[in-house]
Amino acid sequence: SSSSRDDSLRDKRARILSRGLPKQKPIEGVKQVVVLASGKGGVGKSTTAVNVALALAANDSTKEVGLLDADIYGPSIPKMMNLKGNPELTPKNLMRPLKNYGIACMSMGFLIEETAPVVWRGLMVMSAVEKLLRQVDWGQLDYLVIDMPPGTGDVQLSVSQNIPIAGAVIISTPQDVALLDACKGAEMFRKVHVPVLGLIQNMSVFQCPKCKHETHIFGADGVRDLAKTLGLDILGDIPLHLNIRETCDSGQPVVISQPQSDA
């Protein structure tokens, strides 16, 4: 009958698709992986990833935390974490992460010249991501925070399908254009069965340092509204604050350099 033919076709298609997907394999020594992602660039994802990694370590000094910069084209973790140099190799030919503020860090930025552009096709990028995931000696980590590149492309899919991820955090500004892409990012993780832990509203409000007047430059509560629509939690509101930008640019993130500040 036609229905049994349809069933057998569906089964065959499912078998072919399942063969094509890589088997998830944990990163050796890493207990939990948390990815920080954004639908588009320029929303402060890397700044937030750096401060989240430092905050996880500051919150519990018994926990070991690592930070992986998966943005191959625009790595910014080396500058923000004040790290330079090439990783050493272990006897097993694995790269040793560079360390600062107690955080083990790995980035494409350690492997290329600071000003050199990465002019690669997709396959080369995927190979680099695979090396950053599998050919690094992380030691024993309680948390590995992965700073994802913006968007919903090959790198995001590859990371999501290759390693078990405890959860994803989506960063967005309240601006409508950013929210459209943040929504796509959240839906992508749901499709690949990665739990979305919640959204962070970044650059939510600007306070004038002189008169203290508050201005919602990118709009007010856009991420909160999106979170309600998607049935997700808001994990935090981060203001558009000069100190947050300056401290990351100088390689002394605000969580380390100004731990008592509101930011």
Short mmCIF file of C-alpha atoms in Angstrom, two decimals:
data_model
loop_
_atom_site.label_atom_id
_atom_site.label_comp_id
_atom_site.label_asym_id
_atom_site.label_seq_id
_atom_site.Cartn_x
_atom_site.Cartn_y
_atom_site.Cartn_z
CA SER A 1 0.00 0.00 0.00
CA SER A 2 1.03 3.61 -0.47
CA SER A 3 1.11 4.22 3.31
CA SER A 4 3.57 1.36 3.90
CA ARG A 5 5.75 2.67 1.03
CA ASP A 6 5.71 6.12 2.67
CA ASP A 7 6.70 4.58 6.01
CA SER A 8 9.61 2.67 4.48
CA LEU A 9 10.78 5.81 2.66
CA ARG A 10 10.65 7.77 5.91
CA ASP A 11 12.65 5.04 7.70
CA LYS A 12 15.24 4.99 4.91
CA ARG A 13 15.57 8.78 4.97
CA ALA A 14 15.99 8.75 8.76
CA ARG A 15 18.73 6.09 8.51
CA ILE A 16 20.63 8.10 5.86
CA LEU A 17 20.35 11.32 7.88
CA SER A 18 21.48 9.63 11.09
CA ARG A 19 24.57 8.26 9.30
CA GLY A 20 25.53 11.76 8.18
CA LEU A 21 25.49 13.33 11.66
CA PRO A 22 28.68 13.07 13.73
CA LYS A 23 28.50 11.27 17.05
CA GLN A 24 28.77 13.64 19.99
CA LYS A 25 31.95 13.06 21.94
CA PRO A 26 32.81 14.96 25.14
CA ILE A 27 35.99 17.05 25.29
CA GLU A 28 38.44 15.17 27.47
CA GLY A 29 38.64 16.61 30.99
CA VAL A 30 35.72 19.03 30.51
CA LYS A 31 32.61 18.52 32.66
CA GLN A 32 30.22 21.20 31.34
CA VAL A 33 30.22 23.25 28.14
CA VAL A 34 28.30 26.53 27.96
CA VAL A 35 28.14 28.42 24.66
CA LEU A 36 27.53 32.16 24.39
CA ALA A 37 26.06 33.10 21.05
CA SER A 38 24.40 35.94 19.17
CA GLY A 39 22.43 36.16 15.98
CA LYS A 40 24.53 39.10 14.75
CA GLY A 41 27.85 40.78 15.46
CA GLY A 42 28.42 43.91 17.49
CA VAL A 43 26.11 43.10 20.40
CA GLY A 44 28.88 42.57 22.97
CA LYS A 45 28.97 38.77 22.91
CA SER A 46 32.73 38.36 23.41
CA THR A 47 32.81 40.98 26.19
CA THR A 48 29.99 39.11 27.93
CA ALA A 49 31.63 35.70 27.38
CA VAL A 50 34.88 36.91 28.98
CA ASN A 51 33.10 38.38 31.99
CA VAL A 52 30.85 35.31 32.40
CA ALA A 53 33.91 33.01 32.44
CA LEU A 54 35.62 35.23 35.03
CA ALA A 55 32.42 35.46 37.07
CA LEU A 56 32.03 31.65 37.13
CA ALA A 57 35.54 31.37 38.57
CA ALA A 58 35.01 34.27 41.02
CA ASN A 59 31.70 32.81 42.18
CA ASP A 60 33.34 29.53 43.28
CA SER A 61 37.12 29.43 43.68
CA THR A 62 37.06 25.60 43.68
CA LYS A 63 35.90 25.54 40.04
CA GLU A 64 38.30 25.42 37.08
CA VAL A 65 37.10 27.45 34.10
CA GLY A 66 38.25 27.56 30.48
CA LEU A 67 37.41 29.94 27.63
CA LEU A 68 37.40 28.91 23.97
CA ASP A 69 37.25 31.54 21.25
CA ALA A 70 35.46 29.81 18.36
CA ASP A 71 35.34 32.97 16.25
CA ILE A 72 37.93 32.08 13.59
CA TYR A 73 37.57 35.24 11.48
CA GLY A 74 37.46 37.77 14.33
CA PRO A 75 39.11 36.39 17.49
CA SER A 76 38.97 38.97 20.30
CA ILE A 77 39.62 36.86 23.42
CA PRO A 78 43.44 37.35 23.30
CA LYS A 79 43.10 41.15 23.58
CA MET A 80 40.32 41.04 26.17
CA MET A 81 42.18 38.51 28.34
CA ASN A 82 45.54 40.31 27.85
CA LEU A 83 47.23 37.25 26.34
CA LYS A 84 49.86 36.97 23.61
CA GLY A 85 52.09 34.23 22.27
CA ASN A 86 51.90 30.75 20.79
CA PRO A 87 50.63 27.75 22.75
CA GLU A 88 53.23 25.19 23.81
CA LEU A 89 52.78 21.57 22.73
CA THR A 90 52.50 18.64 25.13
CA PRO A 91 54.37 15.34 24.50
CA LYS A 92 51.08 14.11 22.97
CA ASN A 93 51.17 16.99 20.47
CA LEU A 94 48.24 18.80 22.09
CA MET A 95 48.20 22.59 22.49
CA ARG A 96 48.43 23.98 26.01
CA PRO A 97 45.97 26.83 26.63
CA LEU A 98 47.37 30.22 27.62
CA LYS A 99 46.28 31.32 31.08
CA ASN A 100 45.43 34.64 32.71
CA TYR A 101 43.27 35.58 35.72
CA GLY A 102 43.06 31.83 36.44
CA ILE A 103 41.22 31.14 33.15
CA ALA A 104 42.65 28.72 30.54
CA CYS A 105 42.14 30.30 27.10
CA MET A 106 42.44 29.05 23.53
CA SER A 107 41.89 31.13 20.40
CA MET A 108 42.76 31.27 16.73
CA GLY A 109 44.33 34.61 17.67
CA PHE A 110 47.22 32.73 19.34
CA LEU A 111 48.01 30.89 16.10
CA ILE A 112 48.09 33.78 13.61
CA GLU A 113 49.55 37.30 13.50
CA GLU A 114 47.36 39.86 15.27
CA THR A 115 46.78 41.93 12.12
CA ALA A 116 46.61 39.01 9.66
CA PRO A 117 43.17 38.39 8.15
CA VAL A 118 41.89 34.81 7.99
CA VAL A 119 40.94 34.41 4.32
CA TRP A 120 39.64 30.83 4.39
CA ARG A 121 36.84 28.83 2.87
CA GLY A 122 34.36 26.93 5.03
CA LEU A 123 36.22 23.60 5.07
CA MET A 124 39.40 25.20 6.42
CA VAL A 125 37.40 26.99 9.11
CA MET A 126 35.74 23.70 10.12
CA SER A 127 39.16 22.04 10.34
CA ALA A 128 40.41 24.86 12.60
CA VAL A 129 37.36 24.54 14.86
CA GLU A 130 37.91 20.79 15.11
CA LYS A 131 41.54 21.40 16.17
CA LEU A 132 40.50 23.97 18.79
CA LEU A 133 37.98 21.48 20.20
CA ARG A 134 39.99 18.26 20.05
CA GLN A 135 43.69 19.14 20.01
CA VAL A 136 43.88 21.20 23.18
CA ASP A 137 44.99 19.88 26.57
CA TRP A 138 42.39 21.54 28.83
CA GLY A 139 43.42 19.55 31.90
CA GLN A 140 40.42 19.22 34.24
CA LEU A 141 37.73 21.88 33.76
CA ASP A 142 34.40 22.27 35.53
CA TYR A 143 33.21 24.74 32.89
CA LEU A 144 34.30 25.52 29.36
CA VAL A 145 32.75 28.75 28.06
CA ILE A 146 32.71 28.91 24.25
CA ASP A 147 32.51 32.30 22.59
CA MET A 148 30.72 31.46 19.33
CA PRO A 149 31.00 33.51 16.14
CA PRO A 150 27.87 35.51 15.29
CA GLY A 151 25.17 33.92 13.16
CA THR A 152 23.79 30.43 12.61
CA GLY A 153 26.28 28.85 10.21
CA ASP A 154 28.72 25.96 9.89
CA VAL A 155 30.69 26.64 13.07
CA GLN A 156 27.60 26.77 15.29
CA LEU A 157 26.23 23.56 13.78
CA SER A 158 29.56 21.76 13.94
CA VAL A 159 30.16 22.64 17.62
CA SER A 160 26.57 21.75 18.55
CA GLN A 161 26.71 18.37 16.81
CA ASN A 162 30.25 17.36 17.84
CA ILE A 163 30.23 17.93 21.60
CA PRO A 164 27.57 17.67 24.32
CA ILE A 165 26.57 21.19 25.39
CA ALA A 166 25.00 21.86 28.79
CA GLY A 167 23.33 25.01 27.51
CA ALA A 168 23.42 28.08 25.27
CA VAL A 169 23.08 31.73 26.28
CA ILE A 170 21.90 34.22 23.65
CA ILE A 171 23.21 37.81 23.81
CA SER A 172 21.28 40.63 22.16
CA THR A 173 20.73 44.35 22.33
CA PRO A 174 17.10 45.55 22.58
CA GLN A 175 17.26 46.81 18.97
CA ASP A 176 14.68 45.26 16.60
CA VAL A 177 17.32 44.28 14.00
CA ALA A 178 19.36 42.43 16.65
CA LEU A 179 16.25 40.75 18.09
CA LEU A 180 15.34 39.22 14.72
CA ASP A 181 18.72 37.48 14.57
CA ALA A 182 18.67 36.55 18.28
CA CYS A 183 15.37 34.75 17.68
CA LYS A 184 16.96 32.76 14.83
CA GLY A 185 19.89 31.86 17.09
CA ALA A 186 17.61 30.55 19.83
CA GLU A 187 15.58 28.50 17.33
CA MET A 188 18.76 27.04 15.80
CA PHE A 189 19.90 25.68 19.18
CA ARG A 190 16.46 24.22 19.80
CA LYS A 191 16.60 22.43 16.45
CA VAL A 192 19.92 20.79 17.31
CA HIS A 193 18.62 19.90 20.81
CA VAL A 194 20.86 22.27 22.79
CA PRO A 195 19.02 23.71 25.82
CA VAL A 196 18.77 27.51 25.70
CA LEU A 197 19.45 28.69 29.26
CA GLY A 198 18.13 32.17 28.55
CA LEU A 199 18.80 35.58 27.04
CA ILE A 200 21.03 38.46 28.15
CA GLN A 201 19.94 41.99 27.29
CA ASN A 202 23.16 43.90 26.59
CA MET A 203 23.58 47.67 26.16
CA SER A 204 20.15 48.00 27.74
CA VAL A 205 20.46 51.58 29.00
CA PHE A 206 22.99 54.43 28.88
CA GLN A 207 23.41 56.65 31.93
CA CYS A 208 25.01 60.06 31.37
CA PRO A 209 28.10 60.20 33.61
CA LYS A 210 27.47 63.92 34.30
CA CYS A 211 23.72 64.34 34.87
CA LYS A 212 22.84 60.62 35.45
CA HIS A 213 19.96 60.85 32.94
CA GLU A 214 19.17 57.41 31.48
CA THR A 215 18.62 56.91 27.74
CA HIS A 216 17.52 53.68 26.04
CA ILE A 217 19.67 54.12 22.93
CA PHE A 218 18.76 50.74 21.39
CA GLY A 219 15.19 50.64 22.69
CA ALA A 220 13.74 49.43 25.97
CA ASP A 221 12.89 45.86 26.99
CA GLY A 222 13.08 44.36 23.49
CA VAL A 223 14.94 41.28 24.74
CA ARG A 224 12.47 40.88 27.62
CA ASP A 225 9.59 40.84 25.13
CA LEU A 226 11.42 38.29 22.95
CA ALA A 227 12.10 36.10 25.99
CA LYS A 228 8.38 36.07 26.80
CA THR A 229 7.52 35.15 23.20
CA LEU A 230 10.06 32.29 23.18
CA GLY A 231 9.23 31.15 26.72
CA LEU A 232 12.80 31.79 27.91
CA ASP A 233 14.35 33.42 30.97
CA ILE A 234 16.13 36.77 31.04
CA LEU A 235 19.47 36.07 32.73
CA GLY A 236 20.57 39.67 33.07
CA ASP A 237 20.44 43.30 31.95
CA ILE A 238 23.84 44.81 31.16
CA PRO A 239 24.01 48.60 30.71
CA LEU A 240 25.91 50.40 27.97
CA HIS A 241 28.71 51.45 30.30
CA LEU A 242 32.05 53.05 29.44
CA ASN A 243 33.87 51.00 32.10
CA ILE A 244 32.76 47.67 30.62
CA ARG A 245 34.15 48.64 27.21
CA GLU A 246 37.34 50.28 28.47
CA THR A 247 38.31 47.45 30.82
CA CYS A 248 37.89 44.78 28.13
CA ASP A 249 39.84 46.84 25.59
CA SER A 250 42.70 47.18 28.08
CA GLY A 251 42.74 43.45 28.86
CA GLN A 252 41.42 43.92 32.41
CA PRO A 253 37.72 42.87 32.23
CA VAL A 254 35.36 44.59 34.64
CA VAL A 255 34.70 41.43 36.71
CA ILE A 256 38.43 41.33 37.57
CA SER A 257 39.34 45.03 37.67
CA GLN A 258 36.17 46.42 39.30
CA PRO A 259 34.49 43.50 41.10
CA GLN A 260 32.52 45.78 43.47
CA SER A 261 31.06 47.99 40.72
CA ASP A 262 27.40 47.85 39.65
CA ALA A 263 28.51 46.65 36.21
#
